[in-house]
Coordinates of C-alpha atoms in Angstrom, one line a residue:
Chain A
M494 CA 96.5 105.8 124.7
N495 CA 96.0 106.4 121.0
R496 CA 98.5 104.8 118.6
A497 CA 99.9 107.0 115.9
I498 CA 102.0 104.2 114.4
E499 CA 101.5 100.5 114.9
I500 CA 103.7 97.9 113.3
I501 CA 102.9 94.2 113.7
G502 CA 105.2 91.5 112.6
L503 CA 106.8 93.5 109.8
T504 CA 109.2 91.7 107.6
K505 CA 110.8 93.1 104.4
N506 CA 112.9 91.0 102.1
F507 CA 114.7 92.6 99.1
P508 CA 115.7 90.6 96.1
K509 CA 119.5 90.0 96.1
H510 CA 121.4 91.7 93.3
K511 CA 122.5 89.0 90.9
T512 CA 125.8 89.0 89.0
Y513 CA 125.7 88.3 85.3
L514 CA 127.1 84.8 86.0
D515 CA 124.4 84.1 88.6
A516 CA 121.7 85.3 86.3
L517 CA 123.0 83.0 83.6
I518 CA 123.4 79.9 85.8
H519 CA 120.4 80.3 88.0
P520 CA 118.0 82.5 86.0
F521 CA 114.9 81.6 88.1
Q522 CA 116.5 81.3 91.5
K523 CA 115.3 84.1 93.8
D524 CA 117.7 85.0 96.6
C525 CA 116.6 87.6 99.2
V526 CA 118.2 89.8 101.7
T527 CA 116.2 90.4 104.9
A528 CA 116.1 94.1 105.7
L529 CA 113.4 93.9 108.5
D530 CA 112.7 90.8 110.4
G531 CA 109.5 90.6 112.4
I532 CA 109.3 94.2 113.7
N533 CA 106.7 95.1 116.3
L534 CA 106.6 98.7 117.3
Q535 CA 104.1 101.2 118.6
V536 CA 104.4 104.9 118.7
N537 CA 101.8 106.8 120.7
C538 CA 100.2 110.1 119.7
G539 CA 102.3 113.1 120.5
E540 CA 105.5 111.3 121.5
L541 CA 109.0 111.3 120.0
L542 CA 110.5 107.9 119.5
C543 CA 114.1 107.7 118.5
L544 CA 115.0 104.7 116.2
L545 CA 118.6 104.1 116.9
G546 CA 120.7 101.9 114.6
S547 CA 124.0 101.7 112.8
N548 CA 124.2 102.1 109.0
G549 CA 122.2 99.3 107.2
A550 CA 120.3 98.4 110.4
G551 CA 116.9 98.9 108.6
K552 CA 115.9 102.4 109.8
T553 CA 115.4 103.9 106.3
T554 CA 113.6 100.8 105.1
L555 CA 111.2 101.1 108.0
I556 CA 110.6 104.8 107.3
K557 CA 110.0 104.1 103.6
I558 CA 107.5 101.4 104.4
L559 CA 105.7 103.8 106.7
S560 CA 105.7 106.3 103.8
S561 CA 104.3 103.7 101.5
L562 CA 107.3 104.1 99.2
V563 CA 108.2 100.4 99.8
L564 CA 105.7 97.6 100.2
P565 CA 106.2 95.1 103.1
T566 CA 106.8 91.4 102.5
Q567 CA 104.8 90.4 105.6
G568 CA 103.1 92.0 108.5
K569 CA 100.8 95.0 109.0
V570 CA 101.7 98.7 109.3
F571 CA 99.1 101.2 110.4
V572 CA 99.5 105.0 110.4
N573 CA 96.7 106.7 112.4
G574 CA 94.8 103.6 111.9
Y575 CA 95.2 103.4 108.1
D576 CA 96.9 100.4 106.6
V577 CA 99.7 101.8 104.5
T578 CA 99.5 99.0 102.0
K579 CA 95.8 99.2 101.3
E580 CA 95.1 102.8 102.3
G581 CA 98.3 104.5 101.1
K582 CA 96.7 107.8 100.2
Q583 CA 95.0 108.3 103.5
A584 CA 98.1 107.2 105.4
R585 CA 100.3 109.6 103.4
R586 CA 97.9 112.4 104.3
C587 CA 98.8 111.8 108.0
I588 CA 102.6 111.8 107.6
G589 CA 105.3 114.2 106.7
L590 CA 108.6 112.9 105.6
V591 CA 111.8 114.8 106.5
V592 CA 115.0 113.6 104.9
S593 CA 118.5 114.9 105.1
E594 CA 118.9 114.7 101.3
E595 CA 119.5 118.3 100.2
R596 CA 118.9 117.3 96.5
S597 CA 115.3 116.6 97.3
F598 CA 114.6 120.3 96.8
Y599 CA 114.6 122.4 93.6
W600 CA 117.8 124.3 93.9
R601 CA 117.0 127.1 91.5
L602 CA 113.7 127.9 93.2
T603 CA 113.5 130.0 96.4
G604 CA 112.6 128.5 99.7
R605 CA 109.1 130.0 99.4
Q606 CA 108.6 128.7 95.9
N607 CA 109.7 125.2 97.0
L608 CA 107.2 125.2 99.8
E609 CA 104.4 126.6 97.5
F610 CA 105.2 123.9 95.0
F611 CA 105.0 121.0 97.5
A612 CA 101.8 122.6 99.0
S613 CA 100.1 122.3 95.7
L614 CA 100.9 118.5 95.6
Y615 CA 98.8 118.2 98.7
K616 CA 96.1 120.0 96.8
L617 CA 95.7 122.8 99.4
P618 CA 93.6 125.6 98.0
H619 CA 95.7 128.6 96.9
R620 CA 94.8 130.9 99.7
Q621 CA 95.2 128.3 102.4
A622 CA 98.5 127.1 100.9
N623 CA 99.9 130.7 100.9
K624 CA 98.9 131.2 104.5
R625 CA 100.4 127.8 105.5
V626 CA 103.7 128.7 103.7
D627 CA 103.8 132.0 105.6
E628 CA 103.2 130.3 108.9
L629 CA 106.0 127.7 108.3
I630 CA 108.4 130.4 107.1
E631 CA 107.8 132.1 110.4
L632 CA 108.1 128.9 112.3
I633 CA 111.6 128.2 110.9
D634 CA 112.7 131.8 111.2
L635 CA 113.2 132.2 107.4
E636 CA 111.3 135.4 106.9
R637 CA 114.4 137.3 105.7
D638 CA 115.7 134.6 103.4
A639 CA 112.5 133.1 102.1
D640 CA 113.0 134.6 98.7
R641 CA 116.5 133.5 98.2
M642 CA 117.3 130.5 96.0
F643 CA 117.6 127.2 97.8
K644 CA 121.1 126.7 96.5
D645 CA 122.3 129.7 98.5
Y646 CA 121.1 128.4 101.9
S647 CA 123.3 126.9 104.5
S648 CA 122.9 123.2 105.5
G649 CA 121.1 124.3 108.7
I650 CA 118.5 126.4 106.8
R651 CA 118.0 123.6 104.3
Q652 CA 117.3 121.1 107.0
R653 CA 114.8 123.5 108.7
L654 CA 113.2 123.9 105.3
A655 CA 113.0 120.1 105.0
I656 CA 111.1 120.1 108.3
A657 CA 108.8 122.9 107.1
R658 CA 108.1 120.9 103.9
G659 CA 107.2 117.9 106.1
L660 CA 104.7 120.0 107.9
I661 CA 103.2 121.7 104.9
H662 CA 99.9 119.7 105.0
D663 CA 99.8 119.8 108.8
P664 CA 100.3 116.0 109.3
D665 CA 99.9 114.4 112.7
I666 CA 103.1 112.4 112.3
L667 CA 106.6 113.4 111.2
L668 CA 109.0 110.7 110.0
M669 CA 112.6 112.0 110.2
D670 CA 115.4 110.1 108.6
E671 CA 118.7 111.3 110.1
P672 CA 117.7 115.0 110.1
S673 CA 121.1 116.2 111.5
R674 CA 123.3 114.0 109.3
S675 CA 124.9 116.8 107.3
L676 CA 125.0 119.4 110.0
D677 CA 128.0 120.6 112.1
P678 CA 127.7 120.0 115.9
L679 CA 126.4 123.5 116.6
A680 CA 123.8 123.4 113.9
A681 CA 122.8 119.9 114.9
R682 CA 122.3 121.1 118.5
G683 CA 120.2 124.0 117.2
L684 CA 118.1 121.6 115.2
R685 CA 117.4 119.4 118.1
R686 CA 116.3 122.3 120.2
F687 CA 114.1 123.4 117.4
I688 CA 112.5 119.9 117.1
L689 CA 111.9 119.8 120.9
D690 CA 110.6 123.3 121.4
R691 CA 108.7 124.1 118.2
I692 CA 107.7 120.8 116.6
L693 CA 107.1 118.7 119.7
G694 CA 106.3 121.4 122.1
K695 CA 104.3 123.9 120.1
K696 CA 102.9 121.7 117.4
N697 CA 102.4 118.5 119.5
K698 CA 103.3 116.2 116.6
T699 CA 104.2 112.6 116.8
I700 CA 107.8 112.1 115.7
L701 CA 109.6 108.9 114.7
L702 CA 113.2 110.0 114.3
A703 CA 115.7 107.5 112.8
T704 CA 119.3 108.2 113.7
H705 CA 122.7 106.7 114.3
N706 CA 123.8 109.6 116.5
L707 CA 123.9 108.6 120.1
E708 CA 124.3 112.1 121.3
E709 CA 121.1 113.0 119.6
V710 CA 119.2 110.2 121.4
E711 CA 120.7 111.3 124.8
T712 CA 119.7 114.9 124.1
F713 CA 116.1 114.1 123.3
N714 CA 116.0 111.7 126.3
R715 CA 112.7 110.2 125.1
R716 CA 111.7 106.6 124.3
A717 CA 114.2 104.9 122.1
A718 CA 114.3 101.7 120.1
I719 CA 117.6 100.1 119.1
I720 CA 117.4 98.4 115.7
H721 CA 120.0 96.0 114.5
Q722 CA 120.1 93.7 111.4
G723 CA 116.4 94.4 110.9
R724 CA 115.3 93.5 114.4
I725 CA 114.2 95.7 117.3
K726 CA 116.6 94.8 120.1
V727 CA 115.2 96.9 122.8
I728 CA 112.6 99.6 123.3
G729 CA 111.8 101.9 126.2
S730 CA 112.9 105.0 128.0
L731 CA 116.7 105.6 128.1
D732 CA 116.8 104.4 131.7
E733 CA 114.9 101.3 130.8
V734 CA 117.1 100.6 127.8
K735 CA 120.2 101.0 129.9
A736 CA 118.8 98.7 132.6
Q737 CA 118.0 96.1 130.0
A738 CA 121.6 96.2 128.7
R739 CA 122.7 94.7 132.0
T740 CA 126.2 96.0 131.6
D741 CA 128.3 96.2 134.7
S742 CA 128.2 99.7 136.1
I743 CA 131.3 101.7 136.6
Y744 CA 131.9 103.0 140.2
T745 CA 134.3 105.6 141.2
I746 CA 135.9 105.3 144.6
R747 CA 137.8 108.3 146.0
I748 CA 140.8 107.7 148.2
E749 CA 142.6 110.4 150.2
G750 CA 146.4 110.2 150.5
P751 CA 147.0 106.7 149.3
S752 CA 150.4 105.1 149.8
E753 CA 152.4 103.7 146.9
Q754 CA 151.8 100.2 148.2
F755 CA 148.1 100.8 148.2
I756 CA 148.2 102.1 144.6
S757 CA 150.1 99.1 143.4
Q758 CA 147.7 96.7 145.1
V759 CA 144.7 98.4 143.5
K760 CA 146.3 98.3 140.1
Q761 CA 146.9 94.5 140.4
S762 CA 143.4 93.8 141.5
S763 CA 140.8 92.1 139.2
F764 CA 138.2 94.9 139.5
F765 CA 140.6 97.7 138.5
E766 CA 139.5 99.7 135.5
D767 CA 141.2 103.1 135.7
M768 CA 142.8 105.5 138.1
K769 CA 143.4 109.2 138.1
I770 CA 144.9 111.8 140.4
V771 CA 142.5 114.6 141.2
S772 CA 143.1 117.9 142.9
A773 CA 142.8 118.0 146.7
P774 CA 143.2 120.9 149.2
H775 CA 146.7 121.7 150.4
N776 CA 148.4 119.7 147.7
A777 CA 147.4 116.5 149.3
L778 CA 147.3 113.3 147.2
R779 CA 143.8 112.2 146.2
V780 CA 143.1 109.5 143.6
E781 CA 139.9 108.2 142.1
V782 CA 139.7 104.6 141.1
D783 CA 137.2 103.3 138.6
V784 CA 136.0 99.8 139.1
R785 CA 133.7 97.8 136.8
V786 CA 131.7 95.3 138.9
P787 CA 128.1 94.5 139.8
E788 CA 126.7 96.6 142.5
S789 CA 126.8 93.7 145.0
R790 CA 130.6 93.5 145.0
I791 CA 131.1 97.2 146.0
P792 CA 131.0 96.7 149.8
G793 CA 133.6 93.9 149.5
I794 CA 135.9 96.0 147.4
I795 CA 135.6 98.9 149.8
E796 CA 136.4 96.6 152.7
N797 CA 139.5 95.4 150.9
M798 CA 140.7 98.9 150.2
I799 CA 140.3 99.8 153.9
L800 CA 142.3 96.8 154.8
W801 CA 145.1 97.9 152.4
G802 CA 145.2 101.2 154.3
G803 CA 143.1 103.4 152.0
R804 CA 141.0 106.3 153.4
I805 CA 137.9 106.3 151.4
S806 CA 136.0 109.6 151.1
A807 CA 133.4 108.9 148.4
C808 CA 131.9 106.2 146.2
Y809 CA 129.4 106.8 143.4
A810 CA 128.1 105.1 140.3
K811 CA 129.0 106.7 137.0
P812 CA 126.1 106.9 134.4
T813 CA 126.5 104.2 131.8
P814 CA 127.3 105.8 128.4
L815 CA 124.8 105.1 125.7
T816 CA 127.6 104.1 123.4
E817 CA 128.3 101.1 125.7
V818 CA 124.6 100.2 125.9
F819 CA 124.3 100.5 122.1
S820 CA 127.3 98.3 121.5
T821 CA 126.1 95.7 124.0
F822 CA 122.9 95.3 122.1
I823 CA 124.4 95.2 118.6
Q824 CA 127.2 92.8 119.6
S825 CA 125.0 90.3 121.3
D826 CA 121.6 88.9 121.3
K827 CA 120.7 90.0 124.8
C828 CA 117.0 90.6 124.1
Chain B
M294 CA 88.3 121.1 89.6
L295 CA 90.2 124.3 90.2
I296 CA 92.1 122.6 93.0
D297 CA 93.0 119.7 90.7
L298 CA 94.4 122.0 88.0
R299 CA 96.8 123.4 90.6
V300 CA 99.1 120.4 90.3
P301 CA 99.8 120.7 86.5
F302 CA 100.0 124.5 86.9
S303 CA 102.5 124.2 89.7
F304 CA 104.7 121.9 87.7
I305 CA 104.6 124.3 84.7
K306 CA 105.4 127.3 87.0
K307 CA 108.2 125.4 88.8
D308 CA 109.8 124.2 85.5
F309 CA 109.5 127.7 84.0
L310 CA 111.2 129.3 87.0
S311 CA 114.0 126.8 87.0
E312 CA 114.5 127.0 83.2
A313 CA 114.3 130.8 83.1
S314 CA 117.1 131.0 85.7
Y315 CA 119.5 129.5 83.1
K316 CA 119.5 132.5 81.0
L317 CA 122.2 131.5 78.5
H318 CA 120.5 128.2 77.8
F319 CA 117.3 130.0 77.1
L320 CA 118.9 132.2 74.5
M321 CA 120.8 129.3 73.0
Q322 CA 117.6 127.4 72.4
L323 CA 116.3 130.4 70.3
A324 CA 119.5 130.5 68.4
G325 CA 119.3 126.8 67.7
I326 CA 115.9 127.3 66.1
L327 CA 117.3 129.9 63.7
I328 CA 120.4 127.7 62.9
S329 CA 118.3 124.6 62.2
S330 CA 115.9 126.6 59.9
L331 CA 118.9 128.0 58.0
T332 CA 120.4 124.6 57.6
F333 CA 117.2 123.2 56.1
F334 CA 116.8 126.2 53.9
F335 CA 120.2 125.7 52.3
L336 CA 119.7 121.9 52.2
S337 CA 116.5 122.5 50.3
K338 CA 118.4 124.3 47.6
L339 CA 120.2 121.1 46.9
F340 CA 117.2 118.7 46.9
D341 CA 114.5 120.8 45.4
H342 CA 114.4 119.5 41.9
N343 CA 115.8 116.0 42.4
M344 CA 113.1 114.9 44.7
N345 CA 110.2 116.7 43.1
T346 CA 108.1 113.6 42.3
H347 CA 108.3 112.3 45.9
L348 CA 107.6 115.8 47.3
K349 CA 104.7 116.5 45.0
P350 CA 102.0 115.2 47.4
Y351 CA 103.2 117.8 49.9
G352 CA 103.5 120.8 47.5
G353 CA 107.0 120.1 46.1
D354 CA 109.0 122.3 48.4
Y355 CA 111.6 120.4 50.4
F356 CA 112.2 123.2 52.9
S357 CA 108.5 123.2 54.0
F358 CA 108.5 119.4 54.0
V359 CA 111.6 119.1 56.3
L360 CA 110.8 122.0 58.5
I361 CA 107.4 120.6 59.4
G362 CA 108.9 117.1 59.8
F363 CA 111.7 118.3 62.1
A364 CA 109.6 120.7 64.1
F365 CA 106.8 118.2 64.8
S366 CA 109.1 115.3 65.4
N367 CA 110.1 117.3 68.5
Y368 CA 106.6 116.5 69.8
L369 CA 107.2 112.9 69.2
Q370 CA 110.5 113.0 71.0
V371 CA 109.1 114.8 74.0
S372 CA 106.1 112.4 74.3
L373 CA 108.3 109.4 73.8
Q374 CA 111.2 110.4 76.1
G375 CA 109.7 113.0 78.3
F376 CA 108.0 110.8 80.9
G377 CA 110.9 108.4 81.3
A378 CA 113.3 111.4 81.5
T379 CA 111.2 113.0 84.2
I380 CA 111.3 109.8 86.3
R381 CA 115.1 109.4 85.7
E382 CA 115.7 113.1 86.6
S383 CA 113.6 112.9 89.8
Q384 CA 115.4 109.7 90.8
L385 CA 118.8 111.3 90.1
T386 CA 118.1 114.5 91.9
G387 CA 116.5 112.8 94.9
V388 CA 113.2 114.7 94.5
M389 CA 111.3 111.5 93.5
E390 CA 110.5 110.3 97.0
M391 CA 109.3 113.7 98.1
L392 CA 106.9 113.8 95.2
L393 CA 105.6 110.3 95.9
I394 CA 105.0 110.9 99.5
T395 CA 102.4 113.5 98.6
E396 CA 98.7 112.9 97.9
T397 CA 99.2 113.3 94.2
R398 CA 99.1 110.2 92.1
L399 CA 102.2 109.1 90.3
T400 CA 100.6 109.3 86.9
T401 CA 99.5 112.9 87.6
I402 CA 103.0 113.7 88.7
I403 CA 104.6 112.2 85.5
I404 CA 102.1 113.8 83.1
S405 CA 102.3 117.2 84.9
S406 CA 106.0 117.3 85.0
S407 CA 106.1 116.8 81.2
L408 CA 103.7 119.6 80.4
Y409 CA 106.4 122.3 80.4
R410 CA 108.4 120.4 77.8
F411 CA 105.2 120.2 75.6
I412 CA 104.7 124.0 76.0
L413 CA 108.3 124.7 75.2
T414 CA 108.1 122.4 72.2
S415 CA 105.0 124.2 71.1
V416 CA 106.8 127.6 71.3
H417 CA 109.7 126.2 69.4
I418 CA 107.4 124.8 66.6
L419 CA 105.6 128.2 66.5
L420 CA 108.9 129.9 66.1
F421 CA 109.9 127.4 63.4
L422 CA 106.7 128.1 61.5
I423 CA 107.0 131.9 61.9
L424 CA 110.6 131.9 60.7
G425 CA 109.7 129.6 57.9
V426 CA 106.8 131.7 56.7
T427 CA 108.3 135.2 57.2
V428 CA 112.0 134.7 56.4
F429 CA 112.2 131.6 54.2
G430 CA 108.9 131.9 52.2
M431 CA 107.2 128.8 53.4
N432 CA 103.6 128.8 52.2
I433 CA 100.9 127.7 54.6
S434 CA 98.2 130.0 53.3
N435 CA 95.9 127.0 52.4
A436 CA 96.4 125.3 55.8
N437 CA 93.5 123.5 57.5
Y438 CA 94.3 124.4 61.1
L439 CA 91.5 122.4 62.6
A440 CA 92.7 119.2 60.9
A441 CA 96.3 120.1 61.9
F442 CA 95.1 120.5 65.5
I443 CA 93.3 117.1 65.5
I444 CA 96.5 115.5 64.1
L445 CA 98.6 117.2 66.7
V446 CA 96.4 116.1 69.6
L447 CA 96.4 112.5 68.3
T448 CA 100.1 112.7 67.8
I449 CA 100.7 113.6 71.4
S450 CA 98.2 111.0 72.7
S451 CA 99.6 108.1 70.6
S452 CA 103.2 108.8 71.3
S453 CA 102.5 109.5 74.9
C454 CA 101.3 105.9 75.2
L455 CA 104.7 104.8 74.0
G456 CA 106.2 107.3 76.4
I457 CA 104.4 105.9 79.4
L458 CA 105.5 102.4 78.3
S459 CA 109.0 103.7 78.0
A460 CA 108.7 105.2 81.5
S461 CA 107.8 101.8 82.9
F462 CA 111.2 100.5 81.7
V463 CA 112.9 103.4 83.4
V464 CA 111.0 102.7 86.7
I465 CA 112.3 99.1 86.7
F466 CA 115.6 99.1 84.8
K467 CA 116.6 102.8 85.4
K468 CA 118.8 102.9 82.2
G469 CA 118.5 101.1 78.9
D470 CA 114.9 101.7 77.9
P471 CA 114.3 99.7 74.6
I472 CA 110.9 101.3 73.8
S473 CA 112.2 104.9 73.5
W474 CA 115.3 103.7 71.6
L475 CA 113.4 101.5 69.2
F476 CA 110.6 104.0 68.3
S477 CA 113.0 107.0 68.2
S478 CA 115.3 105.2 65.8
L479 CA 112.5 103.9 63.7
S480 CA 110.9 107.4 63.6
W481 CA 114.1 108.9 62.2
L482 CA 114.6 106.0 59.7
I483 CA 111.1 105.3 58.5
G484 CA 108.8 107.9 60.0
G485 CA 109.4 110.4 57.2
V486 CA 111.1 113.2 59.2
Y487 CA 113.8 114.2 56.7
Y488 CA 112.6 112.5 53.5
P489 CA 109.3 111.2 52.1
I490 CA 108.5 107.6 52.9
S491 CA 107.9 106.9 49.2
I492 CA 111.6 106.9 48.6
L493 CA 112.1 103.9 50.9
P494 CA 112.1 100.3 49.6
E495 CA 108.7 98.7 49.7
W496 CA 109.3 96.5 52.8
L497 CA 110.4 99.5 54.8
Q498 CA 107.4 101.4 53.6
N499 CA 105.2 98.6 55.0
L500 CA 107.1 98.6 58.2
S501 CA 106.5 102.3 58.6
Y502 CA 102.8 101.6 59.2
M503 CA 103.9 100.3 62.7
V504 CA 105.3 103.8 63.7
P505 CA 102.8 106.6 64.6
T506 CA 105.3 109.1 63.3
R507 CA 104.3 108.2 59.8
Y508 CA 100.7 109.1 60.3
S509 CA 101.5 112.2 62.3
L510 CA 104.0 113.8 60.0
E511 CA 102.2 112.9 56.8
G512 CA 98.9 114.2 58.2
M513 CA 100.4 117.3 59.5
R514 CA 102.1 118.1 56.2
L515 CA 99.0 117.5 54.2
A516 CA 96.9 119.6 56.6
L517 CA 99.3 122.5 56.8
L518 CA 100.8 122.6 53.3
Q519 CA 97.9 121.2 51.1
G520 CA 94.9 122.2 53.3
Y521 CA 93.5 118.6 53.4
S522 CA 90.1 118.3 55.1
I523 CA 89.5 116.0 58.0
Q524 CA 87.7 113.5 55.7
E525 CA 90.8 113.4 53.4
L526 CA 93.0 112.7 56.4
L527 CA 90.8 109.9 57.8
S528 CA 93.4 107.2 57.2
N529 CA 96.1 109.2 59.2
I530 CA 93.6 110.0 61.9
A531 CA 92.4 106.3 62.1
G532 CA 96.0 105.1 62.4
L533 CA 96.7 107.5 65.3
V534 CA 93.4 106.6 67.0
F535 CA 94.1 102.9 66.6
F536 CA 97.5 103.4 68.3
T537 CA 96.0 105.4 71.1
V538 CA 93.1 103.0 71.8
I539 CA 95.3 99.9 71.8
M540 CA 98.3 101.4 73.6
L541 CA 96.8 103.7 76.3
P542 CA 95.2 101.0 78.5
L543 CA 98.1 98.7 77.8
S544 CA 100.8 101.3 78.8
L545 CA 98.9 102.3 81.9
V546 CA 98.5 98.7 83.1
I547 CA 102.2 98.1 82.5
F548 CA 103.2 101.3 84.2
Q549 CA 101.1 100.4 87.3
Y550 CA 102.8 97.0 87.4
A551 CA 106.2 98.6 87.1
V552 CA 105.6 100.9 90.0
K553 CA 104.3 98.1 92.2
K554 CA 107.3 95.9 91.3
A555 CA 109.6 98.8 92.1
K556 CA 107.9 99.3 95.5
V557 CA 108.2 95.6 96.3
D558 CA 111.9 95.6 95.2
G559 CA 112.5 98.9 97.0
T560 CA 114.0 100.5 93.9
L561 CA 111.4 103.1 93.1
T562 CA 113.6 106.0 94.1
Q563 CA 116.9 104.4 93.2
Y564 CA 118.9 105.2 90.1

């Protein structure tokens, strides 16, 4: 499979900011902060890879290195086969950058004028640029508002325009840095749908999307990489990531008409996580007990419950929330 | 070639559209030109006779002297501060990284984004001269326009070198650019903007040879007010050429170094 992005042993150290006192006492001492530490990552052509990490994890640094805005300290970074350090211009031609920074547009120009301006920086011939701008305006459903000033747009439209700008020179790869950061939940959902249907579906672009939004990653349900303190902790499909987290699953066991004694025994047990009363026909008592244990212990627990007089009607595993998987990876060094 | 010209043209169009949308500011700039001209006119009434010997090489009229000095010093200021200001403004607004991600080189971006300021300054200077001639009786009937044009081009090129050097400081240090501060201050003090250099003490007169403003303003005044030929202005032209030849490669090398350092430090788009 063709690689759109290939990162090999990427490390980035930034010089540490010195206080006046430090600069005076140790003028030649160079302290560094490691932002990225030996990153290896491949993104295949036409795929969407979510780069999930908390604030300061290194997501933006990685995107800036891919965009050749920041130079790596060590390692190699290839975009469509071009080395971003040595062939920056060719690499930039292959990528479109989408940021959530609204100030990155000219506010007193219209949406169309903004796109025309950025098209000229890619040196598209006038006629081709105008055609491209029209296409993109149609793609983001901005036909009615294209000639309004940027300052008058809603955050949702601004973000779509940011995507249109990223696509202005028809790049193969889109780098998106928290595209839904400033959007309300509804607008964010609309944007995700737009990315999936129009950018990935119709345009077949490769997308590297950096986010700290777990819901976003679940919605996309594509390959994801969790980055923490400059290191990739895990990479794979969501199921693979969850499997690698090796967190104990939560199982729900449904019991019909439990006695008070049964309930108290369950609550005192070591496996007990949560219990709730759920509706049952004819006002009968039905409870669901959540237990957090490895799968192998479930038969023993059910056996115990039957011994305590419980009538078990169902048992199923609950899907592991991504929040839990994420916190597992960032709180430990599992991988 | 046509495609390459699109970048500078797009910057001019973008800046014009942005600037024209601030209508009051646009009108105030025009009013400012009239007020400055009036101020110099009344000031000239005071100085006319007292400074006659110092003004004699330029025709003896203080109003014409100061109007040309003030108007053309705007070019120096734009060249000196425009590039750094462009970088700073792009960093502050957040547009910088979106410009740098494109295929256009940073030097092209910086130069193109200063073009509108040069055009605007040219319009201002033209208005200054039109007002000076039609309302305040300034005499440029003997002007050597070709010589004035050559001086103008060399003025822009020499001070742009300092401007690029100044932009290098902005790229690395963001604020606190010593080049712009130093040459702006020196231009006002010993560049001959408001008064002839001949009234300065000798050591300051000698120091003024280090500042391109001296060659520019003197050459421009002699070309416009006295109609000096290119041969007669050779010393001024040589001074500006010398500045350009020495400073242009130096400033470009330093600027490239500054950009690389900012990319290594990750501070290119920070402010």
